[in-house]
PDB file of C-alpha atoms in Angstrom:
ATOM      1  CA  UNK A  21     -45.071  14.044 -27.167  1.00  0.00           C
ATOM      2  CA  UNK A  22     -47.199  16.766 -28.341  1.00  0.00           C
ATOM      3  CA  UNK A  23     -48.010  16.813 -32.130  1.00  0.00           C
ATOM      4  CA  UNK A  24     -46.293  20.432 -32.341  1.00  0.00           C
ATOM      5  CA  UNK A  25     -44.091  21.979 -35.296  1.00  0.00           C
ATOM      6  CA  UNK A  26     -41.848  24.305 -33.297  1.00  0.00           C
ATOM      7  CA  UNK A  27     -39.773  26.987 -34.997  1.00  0.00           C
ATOM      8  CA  UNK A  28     -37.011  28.511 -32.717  1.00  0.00           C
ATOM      9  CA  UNK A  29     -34.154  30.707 -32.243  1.00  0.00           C
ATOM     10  CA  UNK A  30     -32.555  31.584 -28.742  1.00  0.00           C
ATOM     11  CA  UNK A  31     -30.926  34.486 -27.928  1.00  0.00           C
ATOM     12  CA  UNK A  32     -29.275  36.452 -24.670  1.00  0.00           C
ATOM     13  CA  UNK A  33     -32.637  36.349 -22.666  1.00  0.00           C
ATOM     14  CA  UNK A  34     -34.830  35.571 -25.294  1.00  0.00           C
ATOM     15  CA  UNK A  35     -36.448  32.415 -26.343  1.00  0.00           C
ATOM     16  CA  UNK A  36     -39.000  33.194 -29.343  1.00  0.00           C
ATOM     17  CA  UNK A  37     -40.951  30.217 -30.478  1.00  0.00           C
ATOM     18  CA  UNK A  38     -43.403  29.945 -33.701  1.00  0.00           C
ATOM     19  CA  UNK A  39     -46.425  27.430 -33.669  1.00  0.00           C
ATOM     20  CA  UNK A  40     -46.912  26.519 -36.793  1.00  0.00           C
ATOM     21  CA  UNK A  41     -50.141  24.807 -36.212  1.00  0.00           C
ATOM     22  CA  UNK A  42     -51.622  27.687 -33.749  1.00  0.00           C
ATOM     23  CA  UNK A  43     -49.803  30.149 -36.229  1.00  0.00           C
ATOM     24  CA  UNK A  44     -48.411  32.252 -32.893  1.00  0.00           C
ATOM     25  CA  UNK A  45     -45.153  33.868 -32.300  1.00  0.00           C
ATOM     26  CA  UNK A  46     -44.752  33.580 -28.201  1.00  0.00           C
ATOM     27  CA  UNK A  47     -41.015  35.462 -26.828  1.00  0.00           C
ATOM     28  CA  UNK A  48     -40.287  33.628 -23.819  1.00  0.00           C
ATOM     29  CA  UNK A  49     -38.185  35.678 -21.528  1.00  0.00           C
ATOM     30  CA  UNK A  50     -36.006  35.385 -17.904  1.00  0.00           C
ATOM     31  CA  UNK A  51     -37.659  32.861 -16.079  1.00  0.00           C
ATOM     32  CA  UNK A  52     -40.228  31.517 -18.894  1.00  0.00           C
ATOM     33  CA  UNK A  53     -37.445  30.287 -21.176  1.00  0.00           C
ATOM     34  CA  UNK A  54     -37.384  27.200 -19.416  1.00  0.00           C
ATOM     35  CA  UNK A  55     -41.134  26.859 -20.049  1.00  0.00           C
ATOM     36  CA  UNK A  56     -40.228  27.562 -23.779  1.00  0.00           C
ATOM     37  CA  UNK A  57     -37.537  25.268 -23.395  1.00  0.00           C
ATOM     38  CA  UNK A  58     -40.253  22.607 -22.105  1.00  0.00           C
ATOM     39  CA  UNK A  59     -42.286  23.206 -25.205  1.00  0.00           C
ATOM     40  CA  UNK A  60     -39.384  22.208 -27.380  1.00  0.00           C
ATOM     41  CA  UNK A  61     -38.954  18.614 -25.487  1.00  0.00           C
ATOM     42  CA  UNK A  62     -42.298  17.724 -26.172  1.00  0.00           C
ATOM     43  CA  UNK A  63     -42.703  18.665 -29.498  1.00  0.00           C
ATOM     44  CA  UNK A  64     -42.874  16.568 -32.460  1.00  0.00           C
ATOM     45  CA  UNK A  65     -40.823  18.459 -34.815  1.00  0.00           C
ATOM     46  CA  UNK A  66     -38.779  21.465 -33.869  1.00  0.00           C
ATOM     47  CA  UNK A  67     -36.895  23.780 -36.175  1.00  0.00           C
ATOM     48  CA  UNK A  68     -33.945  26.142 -36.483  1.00  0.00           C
ATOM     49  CA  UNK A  69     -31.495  27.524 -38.114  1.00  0.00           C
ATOM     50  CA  UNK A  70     -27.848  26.804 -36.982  1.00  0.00           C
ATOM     51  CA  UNK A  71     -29.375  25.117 -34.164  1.00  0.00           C
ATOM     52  CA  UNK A  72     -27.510  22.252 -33.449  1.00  0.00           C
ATOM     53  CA  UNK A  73     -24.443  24.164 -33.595  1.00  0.00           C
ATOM     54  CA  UNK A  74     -25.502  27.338 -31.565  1.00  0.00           C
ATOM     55  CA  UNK A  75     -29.619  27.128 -30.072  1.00  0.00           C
ATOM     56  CA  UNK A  76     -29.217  23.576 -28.663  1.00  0.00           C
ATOM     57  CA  UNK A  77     -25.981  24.058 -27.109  1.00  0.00           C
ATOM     58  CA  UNK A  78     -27.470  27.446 -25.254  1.00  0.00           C
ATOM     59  CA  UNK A  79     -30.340  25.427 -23.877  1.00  0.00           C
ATOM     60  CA  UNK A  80     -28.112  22.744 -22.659  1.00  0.00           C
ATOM     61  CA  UNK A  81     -26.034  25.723 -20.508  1.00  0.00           C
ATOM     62  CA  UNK A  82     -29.449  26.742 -18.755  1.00  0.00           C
ATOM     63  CA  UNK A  83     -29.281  23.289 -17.648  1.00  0.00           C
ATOM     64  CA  UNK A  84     -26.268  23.484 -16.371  1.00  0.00           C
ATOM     65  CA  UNK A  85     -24.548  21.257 -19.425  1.00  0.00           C
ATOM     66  CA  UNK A  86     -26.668  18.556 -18.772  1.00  0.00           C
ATOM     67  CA  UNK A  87     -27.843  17.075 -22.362  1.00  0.00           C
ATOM     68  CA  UNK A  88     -30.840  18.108 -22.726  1.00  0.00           C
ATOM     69  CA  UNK A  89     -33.071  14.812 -24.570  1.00  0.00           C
ATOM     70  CA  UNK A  90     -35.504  16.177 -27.366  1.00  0.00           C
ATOM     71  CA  UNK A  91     -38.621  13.794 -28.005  1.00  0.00           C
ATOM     72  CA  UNK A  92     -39.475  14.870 -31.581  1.00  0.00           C
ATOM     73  CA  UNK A  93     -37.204  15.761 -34.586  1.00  0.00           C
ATOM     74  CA  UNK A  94     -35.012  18.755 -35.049  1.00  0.00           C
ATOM     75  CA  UNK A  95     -35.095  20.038 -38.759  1.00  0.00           C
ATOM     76  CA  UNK A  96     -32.004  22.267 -38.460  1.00  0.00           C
ATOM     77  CA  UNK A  97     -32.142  24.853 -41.998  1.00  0.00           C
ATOM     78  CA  UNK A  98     -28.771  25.648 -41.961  1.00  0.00           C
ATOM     79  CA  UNK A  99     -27.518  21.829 -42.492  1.00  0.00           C
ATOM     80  CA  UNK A 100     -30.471  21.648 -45.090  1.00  0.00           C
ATOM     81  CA  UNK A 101     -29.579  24.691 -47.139  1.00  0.00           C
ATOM     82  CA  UNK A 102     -26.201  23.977 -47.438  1.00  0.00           C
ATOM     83  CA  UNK A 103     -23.796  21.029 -46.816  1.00  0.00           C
ATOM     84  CA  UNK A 104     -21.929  19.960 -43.966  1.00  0.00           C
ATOM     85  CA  UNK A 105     -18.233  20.771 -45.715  1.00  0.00           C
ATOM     86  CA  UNK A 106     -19.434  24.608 -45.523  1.00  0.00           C
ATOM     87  CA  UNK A 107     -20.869  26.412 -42.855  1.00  0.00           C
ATOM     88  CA  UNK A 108     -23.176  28.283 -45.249  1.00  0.00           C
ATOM     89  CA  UNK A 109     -24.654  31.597 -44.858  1.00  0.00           C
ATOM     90  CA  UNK A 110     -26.347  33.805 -42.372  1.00  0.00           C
ATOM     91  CA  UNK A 111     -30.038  33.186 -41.597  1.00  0.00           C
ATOM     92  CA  UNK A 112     -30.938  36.721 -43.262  1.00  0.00           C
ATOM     93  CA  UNK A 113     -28.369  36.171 -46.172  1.00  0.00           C
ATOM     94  CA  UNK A 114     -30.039  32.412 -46.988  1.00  0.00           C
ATOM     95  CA  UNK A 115     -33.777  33.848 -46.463  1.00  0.00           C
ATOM     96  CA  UNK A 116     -32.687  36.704 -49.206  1.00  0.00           C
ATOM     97  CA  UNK A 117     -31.439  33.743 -52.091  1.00  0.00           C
ATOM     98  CA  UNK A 118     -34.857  32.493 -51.326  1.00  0.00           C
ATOM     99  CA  UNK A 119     -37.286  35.470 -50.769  1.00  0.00           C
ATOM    100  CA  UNK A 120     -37.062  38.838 -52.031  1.00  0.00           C
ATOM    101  CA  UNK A 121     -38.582  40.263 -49.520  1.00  0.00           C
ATOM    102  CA  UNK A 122     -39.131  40.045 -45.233  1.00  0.00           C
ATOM    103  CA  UNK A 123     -42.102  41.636 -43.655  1.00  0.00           C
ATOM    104  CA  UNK A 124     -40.761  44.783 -41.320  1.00  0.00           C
ATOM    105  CA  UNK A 125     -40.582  44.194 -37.204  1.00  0.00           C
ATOM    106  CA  UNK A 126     -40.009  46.110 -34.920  1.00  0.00           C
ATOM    107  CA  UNK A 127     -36.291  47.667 -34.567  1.00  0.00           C
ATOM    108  CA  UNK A 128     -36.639  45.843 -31.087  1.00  0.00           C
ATOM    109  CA  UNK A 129     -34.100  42.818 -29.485  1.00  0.00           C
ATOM    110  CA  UNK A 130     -37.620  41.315 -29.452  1.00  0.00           C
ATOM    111  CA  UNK A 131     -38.489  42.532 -33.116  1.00  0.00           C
ATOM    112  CA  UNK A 132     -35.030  40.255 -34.439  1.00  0.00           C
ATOM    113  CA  UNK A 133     -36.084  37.479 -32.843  1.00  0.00           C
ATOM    114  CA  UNK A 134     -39.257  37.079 -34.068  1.00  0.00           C
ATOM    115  CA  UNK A 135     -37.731  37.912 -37.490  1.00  0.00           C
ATOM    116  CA  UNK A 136     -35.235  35.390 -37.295  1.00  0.00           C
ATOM    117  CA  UNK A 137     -37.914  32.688 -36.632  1.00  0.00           C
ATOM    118  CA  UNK A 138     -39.970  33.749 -39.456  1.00  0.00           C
ATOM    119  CA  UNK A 139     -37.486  33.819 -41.922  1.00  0.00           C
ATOM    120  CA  UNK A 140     -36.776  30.379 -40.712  1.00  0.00           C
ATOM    121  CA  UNK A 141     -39.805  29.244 -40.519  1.00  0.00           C
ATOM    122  CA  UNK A 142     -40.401  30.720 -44.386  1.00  0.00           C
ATOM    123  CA  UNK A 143     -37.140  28.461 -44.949  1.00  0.00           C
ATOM    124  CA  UNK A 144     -38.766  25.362 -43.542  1.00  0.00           C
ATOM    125  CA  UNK A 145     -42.292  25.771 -45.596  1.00  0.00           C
ATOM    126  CA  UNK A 146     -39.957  26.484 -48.208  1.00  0.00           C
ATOM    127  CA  UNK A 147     -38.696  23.123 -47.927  1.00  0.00           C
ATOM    128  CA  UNK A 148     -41.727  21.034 -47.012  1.00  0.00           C
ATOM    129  CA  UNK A 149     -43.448  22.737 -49.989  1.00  0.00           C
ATOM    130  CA  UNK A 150     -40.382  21.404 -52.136  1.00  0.00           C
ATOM    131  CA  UNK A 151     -40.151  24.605 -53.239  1.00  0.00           C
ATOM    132  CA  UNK A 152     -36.703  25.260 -51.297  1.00  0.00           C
ATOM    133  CA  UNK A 153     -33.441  26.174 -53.411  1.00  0.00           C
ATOM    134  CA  UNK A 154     -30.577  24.429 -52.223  1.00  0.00           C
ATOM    135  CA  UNK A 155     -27.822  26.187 -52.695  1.00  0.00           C
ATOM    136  CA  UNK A 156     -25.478  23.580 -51.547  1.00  0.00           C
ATOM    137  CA  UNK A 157     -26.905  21.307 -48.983  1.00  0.00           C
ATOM    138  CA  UNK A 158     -28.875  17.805 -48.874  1.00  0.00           C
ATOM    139  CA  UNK A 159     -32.580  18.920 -49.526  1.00  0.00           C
ATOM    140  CA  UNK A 160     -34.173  15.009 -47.675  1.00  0.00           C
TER     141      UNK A 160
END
């Protein structure tokens, strides 16, 4: 297991990941996302938001449904923000109650996905830093 915070979010032909300890946003497209997906397995902690109910089950269907066995953790933000008897939120409507403001990206398929790990990445400092607000979820 690598010793690797992973931030995530998967999309259609896009796997963006976010270091957190080389402080690097790397899209992994086509081909590479199963070197992305690699990453993820050998992390320590990986992170998303509305991953275990969306991200996770994408990667599993480039592996032809096979369950796909993550070493480390997986901090999903959505079931952290808010509780499992509501869905919650959006990423970019949760990032707003906690931020007032995003950085600009590019108006690319690329730019979103880089902003969508960010602002979850901003939600997971957030909470490590206990400085998260719940609005109606199990802050552990």
């Amino acid at each position: 297991m690598d010793n690797e915070t992973l931030v995530f979010d998967i999309g259609n032909d896009i796997l963006g990941i976010y270091s957190v300890e080389d402080n690097e946003y790397i899209p992994y497209r086509g081909n590479k996302i199963k070197d992305a997906v690699d990453r993820l397995l050998k992390a320590k902690e990986i992170v998303s938001y509305n991953g275990k109910d969306y991200d996770i089950l994408e990667i599993n269907r480039l592996y032809d449904d096979a369950f796909v066995k993550f070493t480390g953790t997986h901090s999903d933000m959505r079931e952290i923000c808010w509780s499992e008897r509501i869905c919650g939120k959006s990423l970019r409507d949760t990032y707003a109650m906690q931020y007032s403001e995003s950085p600009e990206f590019p108006d690319t398929y690329e730019g979103s996905n880089e902003r969508d790990v960010y602002e979850t990445y901003m939600l997971w400092r957030a909470w490590k830093n206990d400085e998260l607000v719940v609005i109606d979820g199990n802050q552990t």
